[in-house]
């Protein structure tokens, strides 16, 4: 077993969240750099790693981050919140490299993207390409992997292919559908990243990795359709229209247009492997083909085994408890609904943490879907992001048009709204033991918080308030109903 300490940045991301546990399996010690440690709380491997936060712009914090590190994976990129800040991305990379040099770490392993350097690149793709150069700014050796688009359960490419193929029997295809690419399975990406640690010949190299076959995006769609037994027709057009295409994908898939736009912009050029050094350096890795990768990804989804991704008689005695309360505190509107349920807190917790996604919101799903479409129309994330797993939930991941902000086992789940609203909104579910010694009973509390921004925020709240009465009341009863079903199904 290796005693080397490996630093993984971006451990809450799609690649980092899968890389960290595989490094543990390989016998390495792992330190994870994250912005918010609570986002790792739901990962089963989180207690086996060292979790740190650090301001890379602070030399003292950066030095502490690198203390004792043998090698560091740089998986940071600047598309935080869907907005690209290429200049900041490059500054962070240079600061990271300087801290690594001061700590005398052995090397940096950077995971970038295949690009066509002769093509006109978007700011995002250009920054991804130039980040490798910034990391090589110091004397610390860098191994840079440039990858084709990733195929795997929960990856942006796979979800885009999956939703378009499932929902659109006839697709009008822009020109970028027919550019060549070499998509690569996530398992092969992880194999390369880990194998590099024990391969001194990879030090200081730029290594292009991709799947074994060149495919167009149209080929990928049709390959997915074959796997699912779907008949699909493509109508070719000569126009690229990347932004319009991104908006279209935004409306018919769970993926926000800001996330999908870099993928589409990259597909305007041929994103293919031009250097076969990966095959020579890592002959033991034989990348699987696209069709096999799709088959495996679908299997994981069907088994609810997606690791990461792009995140009642009901009442017997109410006593003096108020079932509904509205108040304003420090400019924030607060609506609270309470229900006493004859079940333990852990069963209520299982019920409300299973809300959303394919299961719906337990009441008036049509109105939730309409709200999602309205959000899509104004450029929001919409309702279709769904959830990673139908039952498991963890802080930091997405749940339809919410972000899971906090999960306290058997006690609480708090969601932060990511739909477009003139203010900030939260929805919180609490399951606490019933007061006054009512053994075996739980007080279910559903609280909506809204902090309005200006006059539009006040107008929005009062326009929505009449709908809250029956929607949230019904949802609260639905949570209790499902809890009883869960209790009786044991």
CSV table of N, CA, C and O in Angstrom, one decimal, residues 322-383:
chain,number,residue,atom,x,y,z
A,322,UNK,N,-50.1,24.9,15.9
A,322,UNK,CA,-50.7,25.6,14.8
A,322,UNK,C,-50.3,24.9,13.5
A,322,UNK,O,-49.1,24.8,13.2
A,323,UNK,N,-51.3,24.5,12.7
A,323,UNK,CA,-50.9,23.8,11.4
A,323,UNK,C,-50.3,24.7,10.4
A,323,UNK,O,-49.6,24.3,9.5
A,324,UNK,N,-50.6,26.0,10.5
A,324,UNK,CA,-50.1,27.0,9.5
A,324,UNK,C,-49.7,28.3,10.2
A,324,UNK,O,-50.4,28.8,11.1
A,325,UNK,N,-48.6,28.8,9.8
A,325,UNK,CA,-48.2,30.1,10.4
A,325,UNK,C,-47.4,30.9,9.3
A,325,UNK,O,-46.6,30.4,8.6
A,326,UNK,N,-47.8,32.2,9.2
A,326,UNK,CA,-47.1,33.1,8.3
A,326,UNK,C,-46.5,34.3,9.1
A,326,UNK,O,-47.2,34.8,10.0
A,327,UNK,N,-45.3,34.6,8.8
A,327,UNK,CA,-44.7,35.8,9.5
A,327,UNK,C,-43.6,36.4,8.7
A,327,UNK,O,-43.1,35.8,7.7
A,328,UNK,N,-43.2,37.6,9.0
A,328,UNK,CA,-42.2,38.3,8.4
A,328,UNK,C,-41.1,38.6,9.4
A,328,UNK,O,-41.4,39.2,10.4
A,329,UNK,N,-39.9,38.2,9.1
A,329,UNK,CA,-38.8,38.5,10.0
A,329,UNK,C,-37.6,39.1,9.2
A,329,UNK,O,-37.1,38.5,8.3
A,330,UNK,N,-37.2,40.3,9.7
A,330,UNK,CA,-36.1,41.0,9.0
A,330,UNK,C,-36.2,41.0,7.5
A,330,UNK,O,-35.2,40.8,6.8
A,331,UNK,N,-37.4,41.3,7.0
A,331,UNK,CA,-37.7,41.4,5.6
A,331,UNK,C,-37.8,40.1,4.9
A,331,UNK,O,-38.0,40.1,3.7
A,332,UNK,N,-37.8,39.0,5.6
A,332,UNK,CA,-37.9,37.7,4.9
A,332,UNK,C,-39.3,37.1,5.2
A,332,UNK,O,-39.8,37.1,6.4
A,333,UNK,N,-40.0,36.7,4.2
A,333,UNK,CA,-41.3,36.0,4.4
A,333,UNK,C,-41.1,34.6,4.7
A,333,UNK,O,-40.3,33.9,4.1
A,334,UNK,N,-41.8,34.1,5.7
A,334,UNK,CA,-41.7,32.7,6.2
A,334,UNK,C,-43.1,32.1,6.4
A,334,UNK,O,-43.9,32.6,7.1
A,335,UNK,N,-43.3,31.0,5.7
A,335,UNK,CA,-44.5,30.2,5.8
A,335,UNK,C,-44.2,28.9,6.4
A,335,UNK,O,-43.3,28.2,5.9
A,336,UNK,N,-44.9,28.5,7.4
A,336,UNK,CA,-44.7,27.2,8.1
A,336,UNK,C,-45.9,26.4,8.1
A,336,UNK,O,-47.0,26.9,8.5
A,337,UNK,N,-45.8,25.1,7.8
A,337,UNK,CA,-46.9,24.1,7.9
A,337,UNK,C,-46.4,23.0,8.7
A,337,UNK,O,-45.3,22.5,8.6
A,338,UNK,N,-47.3,22.5,9.6
A,338,UNK,CA,-46.9,21.5,10.5
A,338,UNK,C,-48.0,20.4,10.6
A,338,UNK,O,-49.2,20.7,10.5
A,339,UNK,N,-47.5,19.2,10.8
A,339,UNK,CA,-48.4,18.0,10.8
A,339,UNK,C,-47.9,17.0,11.7
A,339,UNK,O,-46.7,16.7,11.7
A,340,UNK,N,-48.7,16.5,12.7
A,340,UNK,CA,-48.3,15.5,13.6
A,340,UNK,C,-48.6,14.1,13.0
A,340,UNK,O,-49.7,13.8,12.7
A,341,UNK,N,-47.6,13.3,12.8
A,341,UNK,CA,-47.7,12.0,12.2
A,341,UNK,C,-47.3,10.9,13.1
A,341,UNK,O,-46.3,11.0,13.9
A,342,UNK,N,-48.1,9.8,13.1
A,342,UNK,CA,-47.9,8.7,14.0
A,342,UNK,C,-46.9,7.7,13.5
A,342,UNK,O,-47.1,6.6,13.3
A,343,UNK,N,-45.6,8.3,13.3
A,343,UNK,CA,-44.5,7.5,12.7
A,343,UNK,C,-43.2,8.1,13.3
A,343,UNK,O,-43.2,9.3,13.7
A,344,UNK,N,-42.1,7.3,13.3
A,344,UNK,CA,-40.9,7.9,13.8
A,344,UNK,C,-40.2,8.8,12.9
A,344,UNK,O,-40.5,8.8,11.7
A,345,UNK,N,-39.3,9.7,13.3
A,345,UNK,CA,-38.7,10.7,12.5
A,345,UNK,C,-38.0,10.2,11.3
A,345,UNK,O,-38.0,10.7,10.2
A,346,UNK,N,-37.3,9.0,11.5
A,346,UNK,CA,-36.5,8.4,10.4
A,346,UNK,C,-37.4,8.0,9.2
A,346,UNK,O,-36.9,8.1,8.0
A,347,UNK,N,-38.6,7.6,9.4
A,347,UNK,CA,-39.5,7.3,8.3
A,347,UNK,C,-40.0,8.5,7.6
A,347,UNK,O,-40.1,8.5,6.4
A,348,UNK,N,-40.3,9.6,8.3
A,348,UNK,CA,-40.7,10.8,7.7
A,348,UNK,C,-39.6,11.4,6.9
A,348,UNK,O,-39.7,11.9,5.8
A,349,UNK,N,-38.3,11.3,7.4
A,349,UNK,CA,-37.1,11.7,6.7
A,349,UNK,C,-37.0,11.0,5.4
A,349,UNK,O,-36.7,11.6,4.3
A,350,UNK,N,-37.2,9.7,5.4
A,350,UNK,CA,-37.1,8.9,4.2
A,350,UNK,C,-38.1,9.4,3.1
A,350,UNK,O,-37.9,9.3,1.9
A,351,UNK,N,-39.3,9.8,3.6
A,351,UNK,CA,-40.3,10.2,2.7
A,351,UNK,C,-40.0,11.5,2.0
A,351,UNK,O,-40.0,11.6,0.8
A,352,UNK,N,-39.6,12.6,2.8
A,352,UNK,CA,-39.4,13.8,2.1
A,352,UNK,C,-38.1,13.9,1.4
A,352,UNK,O,-37.9,14.7,0.5
A,353,UNK,N,-37.1,13.1,1.8
A,353,UNK,CA,-35.9,13.1,1.0
A,353,UNK,C,-36.0,12.4,-0.3
A,353,UNK,O,-35.1,12.4,-1.1
A,354,UNK,N,-37.1,11.7,-0.5
A,354,UNK,CA,-37.4,11.0,-1.8
A,354,UNK,C,-38.2,11.9,-2.7
A,354,UNK,O,-38.7,11.4,-3.8
A,355,UNK,N,-38.4,13.1,-2.4
A,355,UNK,CA,-39.3,14.0,-3.2
A,355,UNK,C,-38.6,14.4,-4.5
A,355,UNK,O,-37.3,14.4,-4.6
A,356,UNK,N,-39.3,14.8,-5.5
A,356,UNK,CA,-38.8,15.3,-6.8
A,356,UNK,C,-38.4,14.2,-7.8
A,356,UNK,O,-38.5,13.0,-7.5
A,357,UNK,N,-37.8,14.6,-8.9
A,357,UNK,CA,-37.4,13.7,-9.9
A,357,UNK,C,-38.6,13.0,-10.5
A,357,UNK,O,-39.7,13.6,-10.7
A,358,UNK,N,-38.4,11.7,-10.9
A,358,UNK,CA,-39.5,10.9,-11.5
A,358,UNK,C,-40.7,10.8,-10.5
A,358,UNK,O,-41.8,10.6,-10.9
A,359,UNK,N,-40.4,10.8,-9.2
A,359,UNK,CA,-41.4,10.6,-8.2
A,359,UNK,C,-42.4,11.8,-8.1
A,359,UNK,O,-43.5,11.7,-7.6
A,360,UNK,N,-41.9,12.9,-8.5
A,360,UNK,CA,-42.7,14.1,-8.4
A,360,UNK,C,-42.7,14.8,-7.0
A,360,UNK,O,-42.0,14.4,-6.1
A,361,UNK,N,-43.7,15.7,-6.8
A,361,UNK,CA,-43.7,16.5,-5.6
A,361,UNK,C,-44.9,16.2,-4.7
A,361,UNK,O,-45.3,17.0,-3.9
A,362,UNK,N,-45.5,15.0,-4.9
A,362,UNK,CA,-46.5,14.5,-4.0
A,362,UNK,C,-47.8,15.2,-4.1
A,362,UNK,O,-48.8,14.8,-3.4
A,363,UNK,N,-47.9,16.2,-4.9
A,363,UNK,CA,-49.2,16.9,-5.0
A,363,UNK,C,-49.1,17.9,-6.2
A,363,UNK,O,-48.2,18.7,-6.3
A,364,UNK,N,-50.2,17.9,-7.0
A,364,UNK,CA,-50.3,18.9,-8.1
A,364,UNK,C,-49.0,19.0,-9.0
A,364,UNK,O,-48.4,20.1,-9.2
A,365,UNK,N,-48.5,17.8,-9.4
A,365,UNK,CA,-47.3,17.8,-10.2
A,365,UNK,C,-47.4,18.6,-11.5
A,365,UNK,O,-46.4,19.2,-12.0
A,366,UNK,N,-48.6,18.8,-12.0
A,366,UNK,CA,-48.8,19.6,-13.2
A,366,UNK,C,-48.4,21.0,-13.0
A,366,UNK,O,-47.8,21.6,-13.9
A,367,UNK,N,-48.7,21.6,-11.8
A,367,UNK,CA,-48.3,22.9,-11.5
A,367,UNK,C,-46.8,23.1,-11.3
A,367,UNK,O,-46.2,24.1,-11.7
A,368,UNK,N,-46.2,22.1,-10.7
A,368,UNK,CA,-44.7,22.1,-10.6
A,368,UNK,C,-44.1,22.0,-12.0
A,368,UNK,O,-43.1,22.8,-12.2
A,369,UNK,N,-44.6,21.2,-12.9
A,369,UNK,CA,-44.1,21.1,-14.2
A,369,UNK,C,-44.3,22.4,-15.0
A,369,UNK,O,-43.4,22.9,-15.7
A,370,UNK,N,-45.5,23.1,-14.8
A,370,UNK,CA,-45.7,24.4,-15.4
A,370,UNK,C,-44.7,25.4,-14.9
A,370,UNK,O,-44.2,26.2,-15.7
A,371,UNK,N,-44.4,25.4,-13.6
A,371,UNK,CA,-43.4,26.3,-13.0
A,371,UNK,C,-42.1,26.1,-13.6
A,371,UNK,O,-41.3,27.0,-13.9
A,372,UNK,N,-41.8,24.8,-13.8
A,372,UNK,CA,-40.5,24.4,-14.5
A,372,UNK,C,-40.4,25.0,-15.9
A,372,UNK,O,-39.3,25.5,-16.3
A,373,UNK,N,-41.4,24.8,-16.7
A,373,UNK,CA,-41.4,25.4,-18.0
A,373,UNK,C,-41.3,26.9,-18.1
A,373,UNK,O,-40.6,27.4,-18.9
A,374,UNK,N,-42.0,27.5,-17.2
A,374,UNK,CA,-41.9,29.0,-17.1
A,374,UNK,C,-40.4,29.4,-16.8
A,374,UNK,O,-39.9,30.4,-17.3
A,375,UNK,N,-39.8,28.6,-15.9
A,375,UNK,CA,-38.4,28.9,-15.5
A,375,UNK,C,-37.5,28.7,-16.8
A,375,UNK,O,-36.6,29.5,-17.0
A,376,UNK,N,-37.7,27.6,-17.5
A,376,UNK,CA,-37.0,27.4,-18.7
A,376,UNK,C,-37.1,28.6,-19.7
A,376,UNK,O,-36.1,29.0,-20.3
A,377,UNK,N,-38.3,29.1,-19.9
A,377,UNK,CA,-38.6,30.1,-20.9
A,377,UNK,C,-37.8,31.4,-20.5
A,377,UNK,O,-37.5,32.2,-21.5
A,378,UNK,N,-37.6,31.7,-19.3
A,378,UNK,CA,-36.8,32.9,-18.9
A,378,UNK,C,-35.3,32.6,-18.7
A,378,UNK,O,-34.6,33.4,-18.1
A,379,UNK,N,-34.9,31.4,-19.1
A,379,UNK,CA,-33.5,31.1,-19.0
A,379,UNK,C,-33.0,30.4,-17.7
A,379,UNK,O,-31.8,30.3,-17.5
A,380,UNK,N,-34.0,29.9,-16.9
A,380,UNK,CA,-33.7,29.2,-15.7
A,380,UNK,C,-33.3,27.8,-16.0
A,380,UNK,O,-33.3,27.3,-17.1
A,381,UNK,N,-33.1,27.0,-14.9
A,381,UNK,CA,-32.6,25.6,-15.0
A,381,UNK,C,-33.8,24.7,-15.3
A,381,UNK,O,-33.6,23.6,-15.8
A,382,UNK,N,-35.0,25.1,-15.0
A,382,UNK,CA,-36.2,24.2,-15.2
A,382,UNK,C,-36.3,23.1,-14.3
A,382,UNK,O,-35.4,22.9,-13.4
A,383,UNK,N,-37.3,22.2,-14.5
A,383,UNK,CA,-37.6,21.2,-13.5
A,383,UNK,C,-36.9,19.9,-13.9
A,383,UNK,O,-36.8,18.9,-13.1
